[in-house]
Coordinates of N, CA and C in Angstrom, one line a residue:
X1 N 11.2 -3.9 -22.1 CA 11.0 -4.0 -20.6 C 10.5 -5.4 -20.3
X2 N 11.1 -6.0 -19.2 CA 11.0 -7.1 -19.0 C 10.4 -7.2 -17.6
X3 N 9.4 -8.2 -16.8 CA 8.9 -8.1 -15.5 C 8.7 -9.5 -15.4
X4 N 9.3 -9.6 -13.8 CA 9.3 -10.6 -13.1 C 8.1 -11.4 -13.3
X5 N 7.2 -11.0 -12.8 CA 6.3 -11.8 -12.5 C 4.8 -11.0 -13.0
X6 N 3.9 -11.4 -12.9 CA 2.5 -10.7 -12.8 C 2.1 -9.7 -12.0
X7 N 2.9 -9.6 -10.7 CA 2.7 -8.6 -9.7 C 4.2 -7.5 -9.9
X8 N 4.9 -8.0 -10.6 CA 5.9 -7.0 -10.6 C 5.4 -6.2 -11.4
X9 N 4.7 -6.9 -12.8 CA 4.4 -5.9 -13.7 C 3.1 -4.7 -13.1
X10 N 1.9 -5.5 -12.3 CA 1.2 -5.0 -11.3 C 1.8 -3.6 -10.8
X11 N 2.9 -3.8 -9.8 CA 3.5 -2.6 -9.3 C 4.0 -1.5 -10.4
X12 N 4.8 -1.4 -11.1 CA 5.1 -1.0 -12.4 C 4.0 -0.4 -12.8
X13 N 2.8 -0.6 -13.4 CA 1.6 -0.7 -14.2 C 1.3 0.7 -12.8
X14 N 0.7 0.1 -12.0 CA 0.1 0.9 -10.8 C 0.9 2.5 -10.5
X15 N 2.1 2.1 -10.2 CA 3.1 3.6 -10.5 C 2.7 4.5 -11.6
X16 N 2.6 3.7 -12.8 CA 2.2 4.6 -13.6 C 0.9 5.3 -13.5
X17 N -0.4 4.1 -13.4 CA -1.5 5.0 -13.3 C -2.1 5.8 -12.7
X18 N -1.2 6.0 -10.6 CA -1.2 6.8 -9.6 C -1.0 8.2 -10.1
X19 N -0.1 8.3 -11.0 CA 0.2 9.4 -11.3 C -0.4 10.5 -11.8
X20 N -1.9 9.7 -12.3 CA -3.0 10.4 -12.9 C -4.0 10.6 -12.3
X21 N -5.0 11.3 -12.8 CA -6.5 11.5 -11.7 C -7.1 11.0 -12.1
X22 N -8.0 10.5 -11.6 CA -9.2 9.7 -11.6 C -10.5 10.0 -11.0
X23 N -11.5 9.9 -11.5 CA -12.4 10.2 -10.5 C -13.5 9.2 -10.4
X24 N -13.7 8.5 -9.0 CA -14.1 7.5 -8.3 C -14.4 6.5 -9.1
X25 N -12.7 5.8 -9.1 CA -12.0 4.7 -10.1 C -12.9 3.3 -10.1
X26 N -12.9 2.9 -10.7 CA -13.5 1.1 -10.6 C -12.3 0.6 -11.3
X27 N -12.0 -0.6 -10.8 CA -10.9 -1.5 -11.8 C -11.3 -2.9 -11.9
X28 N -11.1 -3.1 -13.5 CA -11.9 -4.2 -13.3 C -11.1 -5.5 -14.1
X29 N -10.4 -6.7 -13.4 CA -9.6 -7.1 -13.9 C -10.1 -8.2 -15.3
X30 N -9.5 -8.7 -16.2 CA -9.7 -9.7 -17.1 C -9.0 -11.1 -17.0
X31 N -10.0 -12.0 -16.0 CA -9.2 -13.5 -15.3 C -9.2 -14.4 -16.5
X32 N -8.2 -15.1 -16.5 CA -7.2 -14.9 -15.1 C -5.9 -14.2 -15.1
X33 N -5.2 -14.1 -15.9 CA -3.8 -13.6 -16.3 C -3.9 -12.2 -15.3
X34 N -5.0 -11.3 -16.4 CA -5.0 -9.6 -15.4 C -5.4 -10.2 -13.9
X35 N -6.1 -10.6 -13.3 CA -6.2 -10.7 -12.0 C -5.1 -10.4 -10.7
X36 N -3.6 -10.8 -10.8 CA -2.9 -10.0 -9.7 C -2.2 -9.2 -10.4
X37 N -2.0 -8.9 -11.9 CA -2.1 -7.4 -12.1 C -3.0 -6.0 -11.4
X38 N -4.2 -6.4 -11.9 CA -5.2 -5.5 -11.2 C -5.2 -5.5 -10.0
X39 N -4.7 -6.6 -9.1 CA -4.9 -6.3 -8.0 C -3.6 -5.2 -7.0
X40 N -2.1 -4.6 -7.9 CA -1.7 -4.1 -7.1 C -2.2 -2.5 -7.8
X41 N -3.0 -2.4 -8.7 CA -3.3 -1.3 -9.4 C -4.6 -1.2 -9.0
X42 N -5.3 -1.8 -8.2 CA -6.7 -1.5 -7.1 C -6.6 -1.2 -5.6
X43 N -4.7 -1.2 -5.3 CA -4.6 -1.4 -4.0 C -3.7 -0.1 -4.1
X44 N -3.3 0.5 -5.1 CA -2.5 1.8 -5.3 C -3.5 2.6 -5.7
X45 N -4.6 2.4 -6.7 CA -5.5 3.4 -6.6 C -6.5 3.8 -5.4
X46 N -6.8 2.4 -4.4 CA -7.8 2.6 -3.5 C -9.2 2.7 -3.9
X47 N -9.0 1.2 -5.2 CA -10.3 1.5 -6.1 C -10.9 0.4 -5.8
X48 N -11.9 0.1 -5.9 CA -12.8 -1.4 -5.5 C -12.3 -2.6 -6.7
X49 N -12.3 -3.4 -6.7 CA -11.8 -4.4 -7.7 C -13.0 -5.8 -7.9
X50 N -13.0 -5.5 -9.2 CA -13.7 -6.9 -9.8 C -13.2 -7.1 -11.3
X51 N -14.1 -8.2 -11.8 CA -13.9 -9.0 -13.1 C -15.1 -8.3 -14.1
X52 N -14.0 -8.9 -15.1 CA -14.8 -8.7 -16.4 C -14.7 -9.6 -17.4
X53 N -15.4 -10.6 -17.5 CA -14.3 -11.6 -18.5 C -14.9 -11.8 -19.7
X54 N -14.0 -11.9 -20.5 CA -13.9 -12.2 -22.1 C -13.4 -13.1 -22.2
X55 N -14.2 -13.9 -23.3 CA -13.7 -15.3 -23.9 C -13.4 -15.4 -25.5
X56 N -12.4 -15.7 -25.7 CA -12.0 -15.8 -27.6 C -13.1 -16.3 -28.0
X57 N -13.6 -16.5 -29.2 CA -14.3 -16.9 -30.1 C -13.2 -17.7 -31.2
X58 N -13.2 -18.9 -30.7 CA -12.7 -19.6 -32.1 C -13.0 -20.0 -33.3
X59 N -12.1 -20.3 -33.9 CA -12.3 -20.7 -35.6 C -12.9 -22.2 -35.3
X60 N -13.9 -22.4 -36.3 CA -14.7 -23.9 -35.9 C -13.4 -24.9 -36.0
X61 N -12.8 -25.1 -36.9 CA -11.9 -26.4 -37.1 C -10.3 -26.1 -36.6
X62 N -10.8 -24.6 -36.0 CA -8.9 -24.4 -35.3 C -9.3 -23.5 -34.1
X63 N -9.9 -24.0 -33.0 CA -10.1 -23.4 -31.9 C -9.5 -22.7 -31.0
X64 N -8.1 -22.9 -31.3 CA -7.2 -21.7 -30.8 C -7.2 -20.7 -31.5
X65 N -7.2 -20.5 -33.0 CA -7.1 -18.9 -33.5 C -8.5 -18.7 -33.5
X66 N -8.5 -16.9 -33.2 CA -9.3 -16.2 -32.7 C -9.7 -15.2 -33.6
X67 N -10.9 -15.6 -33.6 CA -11.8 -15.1 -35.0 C -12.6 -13.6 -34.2
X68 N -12.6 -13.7 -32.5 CA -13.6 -12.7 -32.1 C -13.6 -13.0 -30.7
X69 N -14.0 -12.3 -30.3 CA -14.6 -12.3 -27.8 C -15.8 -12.1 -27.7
X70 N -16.1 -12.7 -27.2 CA -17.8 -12.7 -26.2 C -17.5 -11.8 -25.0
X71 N -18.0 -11.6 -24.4 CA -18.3 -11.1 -22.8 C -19.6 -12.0 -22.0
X72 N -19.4 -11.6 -20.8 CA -20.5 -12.5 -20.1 C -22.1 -11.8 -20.5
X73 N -21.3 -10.6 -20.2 CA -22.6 -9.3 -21.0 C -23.3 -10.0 -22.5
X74 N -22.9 -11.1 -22.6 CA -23.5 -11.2 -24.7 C -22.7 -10.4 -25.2
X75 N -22.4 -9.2 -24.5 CA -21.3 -8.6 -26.0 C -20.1 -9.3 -26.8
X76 N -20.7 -9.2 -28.2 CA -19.6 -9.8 -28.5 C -19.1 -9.3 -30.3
X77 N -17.9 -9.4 -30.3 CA -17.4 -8.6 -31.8 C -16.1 -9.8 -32.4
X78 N -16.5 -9.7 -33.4 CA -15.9 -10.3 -34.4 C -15.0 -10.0 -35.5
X79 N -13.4 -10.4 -35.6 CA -12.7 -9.7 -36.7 C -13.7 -10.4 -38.3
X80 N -13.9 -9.5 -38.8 CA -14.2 -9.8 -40.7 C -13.4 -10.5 -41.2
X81 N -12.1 -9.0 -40.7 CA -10.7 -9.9 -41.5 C -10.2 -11.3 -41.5
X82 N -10.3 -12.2 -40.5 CA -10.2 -13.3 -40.1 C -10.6 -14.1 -40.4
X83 N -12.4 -14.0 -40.3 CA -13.3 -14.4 -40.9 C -13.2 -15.3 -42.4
X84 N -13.1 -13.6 -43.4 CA -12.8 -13.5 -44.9 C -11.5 -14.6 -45.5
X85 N -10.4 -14.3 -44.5 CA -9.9 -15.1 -44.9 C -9.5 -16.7 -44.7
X86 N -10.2 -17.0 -43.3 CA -10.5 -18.1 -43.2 C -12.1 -19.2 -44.3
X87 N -12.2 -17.9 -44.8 CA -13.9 -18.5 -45.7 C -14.7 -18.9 -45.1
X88 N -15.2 -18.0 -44.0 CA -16.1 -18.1 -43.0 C -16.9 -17.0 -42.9
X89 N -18.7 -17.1 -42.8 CA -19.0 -15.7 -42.7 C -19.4 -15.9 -41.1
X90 N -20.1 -14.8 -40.7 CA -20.6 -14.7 -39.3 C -21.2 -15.7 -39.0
X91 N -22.3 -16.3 -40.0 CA -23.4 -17.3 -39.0 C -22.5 -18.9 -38.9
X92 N -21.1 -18.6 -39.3 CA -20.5 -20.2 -39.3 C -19.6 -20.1 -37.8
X93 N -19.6 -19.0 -37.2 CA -19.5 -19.3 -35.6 C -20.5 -19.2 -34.5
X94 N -21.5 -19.4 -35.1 CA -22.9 -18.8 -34.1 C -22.4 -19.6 -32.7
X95 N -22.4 -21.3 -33.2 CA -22.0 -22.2 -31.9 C -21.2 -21.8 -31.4
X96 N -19.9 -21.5 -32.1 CA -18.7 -20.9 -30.9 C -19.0 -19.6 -30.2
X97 N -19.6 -19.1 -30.5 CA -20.4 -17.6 -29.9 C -20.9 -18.3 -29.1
X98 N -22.0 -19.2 -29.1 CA -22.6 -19.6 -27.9 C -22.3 -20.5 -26.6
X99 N -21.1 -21.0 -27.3 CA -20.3 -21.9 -26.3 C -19.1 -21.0 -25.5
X100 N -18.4 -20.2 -26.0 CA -18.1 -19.3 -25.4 C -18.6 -18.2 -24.2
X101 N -19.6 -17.8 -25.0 CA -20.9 -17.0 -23.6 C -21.3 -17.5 -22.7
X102 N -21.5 -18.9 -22.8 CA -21.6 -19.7 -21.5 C -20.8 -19.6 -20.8
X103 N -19.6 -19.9 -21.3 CA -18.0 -20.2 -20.3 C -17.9 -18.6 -19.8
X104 N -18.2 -17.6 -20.7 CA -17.8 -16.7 -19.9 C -18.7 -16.2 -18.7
X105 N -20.0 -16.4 -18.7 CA -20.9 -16.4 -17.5 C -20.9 -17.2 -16.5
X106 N -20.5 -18.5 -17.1 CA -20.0 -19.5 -15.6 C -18.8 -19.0 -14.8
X107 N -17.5 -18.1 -15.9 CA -16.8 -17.4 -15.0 C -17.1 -16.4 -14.3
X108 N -18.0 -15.3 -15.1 CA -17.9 -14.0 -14.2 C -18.6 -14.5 -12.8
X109 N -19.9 -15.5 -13.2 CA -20.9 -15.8 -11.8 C -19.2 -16.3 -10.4
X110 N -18.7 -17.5 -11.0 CA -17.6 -17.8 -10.0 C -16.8 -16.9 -9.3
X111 N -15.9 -16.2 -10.5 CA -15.2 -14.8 -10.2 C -15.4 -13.6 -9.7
X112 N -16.6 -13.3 -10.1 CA -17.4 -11.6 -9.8 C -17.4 -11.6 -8.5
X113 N -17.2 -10.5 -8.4 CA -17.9 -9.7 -6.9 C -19.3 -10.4 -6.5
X114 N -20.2 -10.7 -5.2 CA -20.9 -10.6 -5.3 C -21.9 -9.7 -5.1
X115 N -21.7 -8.0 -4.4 CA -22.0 -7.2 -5.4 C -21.5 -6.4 -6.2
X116 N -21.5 -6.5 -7.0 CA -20.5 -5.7 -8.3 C -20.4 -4.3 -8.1
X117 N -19.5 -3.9 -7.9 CA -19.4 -1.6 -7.7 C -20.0 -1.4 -9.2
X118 N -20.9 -0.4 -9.0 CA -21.8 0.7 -9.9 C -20.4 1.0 -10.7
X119 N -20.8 1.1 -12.1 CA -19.8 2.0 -13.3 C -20.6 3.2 -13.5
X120 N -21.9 3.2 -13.3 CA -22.1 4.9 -14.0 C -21.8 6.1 -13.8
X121 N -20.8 6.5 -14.5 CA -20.1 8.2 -14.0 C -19.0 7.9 -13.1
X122 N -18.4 6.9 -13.3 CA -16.8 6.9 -12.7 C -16.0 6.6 -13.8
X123 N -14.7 6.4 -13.6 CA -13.4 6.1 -14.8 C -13.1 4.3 -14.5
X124 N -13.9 3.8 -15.2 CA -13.6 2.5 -14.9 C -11.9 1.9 -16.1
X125 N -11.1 1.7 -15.0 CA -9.8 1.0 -15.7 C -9.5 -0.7 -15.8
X126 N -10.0 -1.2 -16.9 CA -9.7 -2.3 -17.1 C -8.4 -2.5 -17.1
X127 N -7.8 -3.9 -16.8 CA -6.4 -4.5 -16.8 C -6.1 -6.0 -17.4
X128 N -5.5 -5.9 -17.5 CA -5.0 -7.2 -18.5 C -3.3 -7.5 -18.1
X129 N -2.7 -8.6 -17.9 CA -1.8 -8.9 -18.2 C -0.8 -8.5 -19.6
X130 N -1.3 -8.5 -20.4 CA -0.7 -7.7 -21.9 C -2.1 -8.3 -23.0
X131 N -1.1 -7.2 -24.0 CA -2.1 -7.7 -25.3 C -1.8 -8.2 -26.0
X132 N -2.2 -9.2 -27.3 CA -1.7 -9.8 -28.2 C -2.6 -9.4 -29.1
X133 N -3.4 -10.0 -29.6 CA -5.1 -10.0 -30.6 C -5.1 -8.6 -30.0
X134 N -5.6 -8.0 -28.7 CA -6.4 -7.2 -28.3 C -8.0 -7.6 -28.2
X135 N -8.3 -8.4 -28.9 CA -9.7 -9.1 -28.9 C -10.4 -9.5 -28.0
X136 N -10.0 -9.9 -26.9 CA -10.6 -9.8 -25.2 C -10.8 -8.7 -24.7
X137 N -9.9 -7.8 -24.5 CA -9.9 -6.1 -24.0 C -10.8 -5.6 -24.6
X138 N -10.8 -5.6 -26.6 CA -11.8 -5.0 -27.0 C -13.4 -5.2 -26.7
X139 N -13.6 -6.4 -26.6 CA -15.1 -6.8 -26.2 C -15.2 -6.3 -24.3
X140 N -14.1 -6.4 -23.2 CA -14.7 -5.9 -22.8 C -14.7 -4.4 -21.9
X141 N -13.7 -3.5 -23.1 CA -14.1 -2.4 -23.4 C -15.5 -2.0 -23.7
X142 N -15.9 -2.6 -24.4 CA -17.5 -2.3 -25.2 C -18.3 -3.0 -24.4
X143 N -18.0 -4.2 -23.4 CA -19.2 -4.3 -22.2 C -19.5 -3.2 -21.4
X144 N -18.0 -2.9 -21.1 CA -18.0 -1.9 -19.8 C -18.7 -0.3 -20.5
X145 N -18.5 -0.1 -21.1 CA -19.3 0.9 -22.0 C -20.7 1.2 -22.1
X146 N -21.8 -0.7 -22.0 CA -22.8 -0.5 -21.4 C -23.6 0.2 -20.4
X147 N -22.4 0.4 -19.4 CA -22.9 0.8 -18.4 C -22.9 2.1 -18.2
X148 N -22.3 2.7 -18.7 CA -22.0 4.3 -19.0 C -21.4 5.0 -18.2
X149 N -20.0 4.0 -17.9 CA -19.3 5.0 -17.1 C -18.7 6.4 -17.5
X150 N -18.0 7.0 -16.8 CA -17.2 8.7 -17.0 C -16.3 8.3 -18.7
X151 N -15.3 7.1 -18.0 CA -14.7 7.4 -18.9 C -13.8 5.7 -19.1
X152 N -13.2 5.1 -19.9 CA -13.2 3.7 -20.2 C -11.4 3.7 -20.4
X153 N -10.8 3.3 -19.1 CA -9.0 3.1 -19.8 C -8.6 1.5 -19.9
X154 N -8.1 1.1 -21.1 CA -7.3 0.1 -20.6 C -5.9 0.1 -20.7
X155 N -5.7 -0.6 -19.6 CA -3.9 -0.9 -18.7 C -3.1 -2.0 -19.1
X156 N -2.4 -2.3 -19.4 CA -1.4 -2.9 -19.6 C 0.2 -2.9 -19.2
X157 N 0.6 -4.0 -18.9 CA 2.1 -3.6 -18.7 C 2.9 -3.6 -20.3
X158 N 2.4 -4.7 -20.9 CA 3.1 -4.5 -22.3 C 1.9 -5.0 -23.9
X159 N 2.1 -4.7 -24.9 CA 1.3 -5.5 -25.5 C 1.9 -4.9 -27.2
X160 N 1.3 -5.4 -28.3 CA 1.5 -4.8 -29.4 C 1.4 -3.9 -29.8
X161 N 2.2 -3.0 -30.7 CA 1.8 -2.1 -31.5 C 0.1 -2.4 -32.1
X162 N 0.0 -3.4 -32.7 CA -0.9 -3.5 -33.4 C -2.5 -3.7 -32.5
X163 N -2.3 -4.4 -31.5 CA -3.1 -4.1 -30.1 C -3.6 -3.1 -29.9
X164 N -2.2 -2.5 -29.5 CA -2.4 -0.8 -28.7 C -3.8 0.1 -29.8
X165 N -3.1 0.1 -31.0 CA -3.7 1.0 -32.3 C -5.0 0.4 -32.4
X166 N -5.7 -0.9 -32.1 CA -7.2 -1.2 -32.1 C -8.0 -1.2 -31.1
X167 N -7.3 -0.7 -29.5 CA -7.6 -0.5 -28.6 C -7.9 1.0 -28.2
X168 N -6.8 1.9 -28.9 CA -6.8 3.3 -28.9 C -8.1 3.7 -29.4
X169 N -8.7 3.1 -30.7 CA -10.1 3.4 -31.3 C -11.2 3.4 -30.1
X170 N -11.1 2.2 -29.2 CA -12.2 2.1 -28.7 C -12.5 2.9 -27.2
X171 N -11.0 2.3 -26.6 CA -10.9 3.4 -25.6 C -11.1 4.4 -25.2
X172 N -11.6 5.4 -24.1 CA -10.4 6.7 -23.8 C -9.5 6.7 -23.7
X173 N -8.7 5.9 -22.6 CA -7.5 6.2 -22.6 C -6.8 4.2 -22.8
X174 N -5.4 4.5 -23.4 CA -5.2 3.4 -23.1 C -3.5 3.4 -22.7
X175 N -3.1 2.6 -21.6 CA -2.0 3.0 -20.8 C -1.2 1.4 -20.8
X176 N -0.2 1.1 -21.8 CA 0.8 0.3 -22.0 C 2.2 0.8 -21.9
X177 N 2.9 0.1 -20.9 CA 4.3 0.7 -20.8 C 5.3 0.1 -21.4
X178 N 5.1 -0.9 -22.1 CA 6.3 -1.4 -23.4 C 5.4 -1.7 -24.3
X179 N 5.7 -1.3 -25.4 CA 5.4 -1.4 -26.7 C 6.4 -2.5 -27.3
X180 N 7.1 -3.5 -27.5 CA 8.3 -4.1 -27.9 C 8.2 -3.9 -29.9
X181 N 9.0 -3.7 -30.4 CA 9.1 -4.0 -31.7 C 8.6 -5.4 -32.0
X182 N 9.5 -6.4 -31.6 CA 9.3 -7.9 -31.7 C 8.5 -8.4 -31.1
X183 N 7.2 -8.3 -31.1 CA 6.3 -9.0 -30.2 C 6.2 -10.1 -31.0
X184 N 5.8 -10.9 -30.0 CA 5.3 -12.3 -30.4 C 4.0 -13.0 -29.3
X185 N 4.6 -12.9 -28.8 CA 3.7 -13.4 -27.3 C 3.9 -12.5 -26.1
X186 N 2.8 -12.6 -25.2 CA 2.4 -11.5 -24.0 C 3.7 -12.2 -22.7
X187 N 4.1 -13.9 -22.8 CA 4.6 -14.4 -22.2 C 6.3 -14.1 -22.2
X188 N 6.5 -14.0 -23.2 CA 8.1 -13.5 -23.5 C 8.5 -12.7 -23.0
X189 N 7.6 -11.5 -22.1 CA 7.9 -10.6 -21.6 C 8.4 -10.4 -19.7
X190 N 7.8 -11.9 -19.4 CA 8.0 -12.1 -18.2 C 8.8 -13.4 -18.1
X191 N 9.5 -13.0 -16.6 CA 10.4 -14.4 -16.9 C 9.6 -15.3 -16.1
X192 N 8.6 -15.0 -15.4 CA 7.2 -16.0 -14.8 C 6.4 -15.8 -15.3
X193 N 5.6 -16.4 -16.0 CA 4.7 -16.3 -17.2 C 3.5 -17.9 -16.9
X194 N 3.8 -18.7 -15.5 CA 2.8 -19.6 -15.2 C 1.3 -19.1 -15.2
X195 N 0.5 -20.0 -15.3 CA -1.0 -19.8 -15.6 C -1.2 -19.5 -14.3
X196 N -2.5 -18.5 -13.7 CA -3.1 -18.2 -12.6 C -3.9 -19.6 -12.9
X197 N -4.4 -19.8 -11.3 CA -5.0 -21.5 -11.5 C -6.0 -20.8 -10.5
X198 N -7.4 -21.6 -10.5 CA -9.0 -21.2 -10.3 C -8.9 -20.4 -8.8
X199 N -8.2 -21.1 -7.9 CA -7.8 -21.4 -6.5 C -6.7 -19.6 -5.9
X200 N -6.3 -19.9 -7.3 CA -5.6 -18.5 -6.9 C -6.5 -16.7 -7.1
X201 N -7.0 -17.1 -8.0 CA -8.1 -16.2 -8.5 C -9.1 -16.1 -7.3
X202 N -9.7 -17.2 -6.5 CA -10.6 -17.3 -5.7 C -9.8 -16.4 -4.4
X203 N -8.4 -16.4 -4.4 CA -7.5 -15.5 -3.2 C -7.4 -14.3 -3.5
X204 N -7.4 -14.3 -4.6 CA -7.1 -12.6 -5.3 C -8.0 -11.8 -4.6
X205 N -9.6 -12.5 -4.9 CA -10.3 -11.3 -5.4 C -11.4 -11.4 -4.0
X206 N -10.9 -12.3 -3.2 CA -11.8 -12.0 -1.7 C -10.0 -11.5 -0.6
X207 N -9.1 -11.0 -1.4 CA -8.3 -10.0 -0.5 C -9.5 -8.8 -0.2

């Protein structure tokens, strides 16, 4: 399955999760990519919409591969596997933990609601543009968890097998509508795959 754009997959995404009950939904998107995802899946549920952001945790000397996610919450989890075989233990990313948690609190303060809807005892549905690592979703699955809502789904329009299956652990529910064999990238799947930019985020989420 292939989708236009971020809102097409949005509509798509949304169709699917109408179909289900929910009880007094929160959706809470992961900026910037999920952001006009979630927003046509908060306008089909008739659910209140905010942010939740996660930030990778990089490898000190290769900052793009992703050793782990922070949340703005401090929560934060770390692959071993990665780790082990990069020959790194935990205390050799403390800095990137900590430089990360910043960026991700400078975002939520920008992006968040400024008053955030209550999670306790509703079905809070996180969303994402797709998964790759799943390492963002997972961290902030386990933020949103803090708060002790009903019940914890994440959404997707497409992402890995291998994703899906580390996400399934953590989740209740978790709702991806392509699984592709050949995954490689979350972008391959759309034929507009441009970056959401600060400006557009700031439109999204004072709709």
């Amino acid at each position: 399955m292939t989708f236009t754009d971020r809102t097409d997959a949005g509509h798509k995404l949304a169709a699917e999760l109408a179909r289900r009950t929910w009880t007094d939904p929160v959706v809470l998107a992961l900026p910037r990519g999920g952001l006009p995802v979630a927003v046509e899946v908060a306008t089909a549920l008739d659910a209140p919409l905010d942010v939740v952001v996660a930030r990778k945790v990089g490898a000190p000397d290769q900052p793009e591969l992703a050793v782990g996610a922070v949340t703005a919450d401090g929560v934060y989890l770390l692959d071993d596997d990665t780790l082990t075989a990069l020959g790194l233990r935990r205390p050799d990313v403390a800095q990137q933990i900590t430089a990360a948690t910043a960026e991700a609190r400078r975002r939520q303060d920008r992006f968040g609601a400024a008053e955030p809807p209550s999670l306790p005892g509703r079905d809070v549905i996180i969303v994402d543009d797709g998964l790759a690592t799943g390492m963002t979703a997972l961290a902030a699955v386990h933020a949103a968890r803090e708060h002790q809502p009903r019940s914890v789904c994440l959404a997707v329009p497409v992402g890995s097998g291998a994703a899906v299956r580390r996400l399934e652990a953590a989740a209740d529910t978790v709702v991806c509508l392509s699984q592709p064999p050949k995954f490689t990238a979350v972008g391959q799947w759309y034929r507009d795959f441009r970056q959401v930019t600060d400006a557009e985020v700031d439109a999204l989420v004072t709709r």
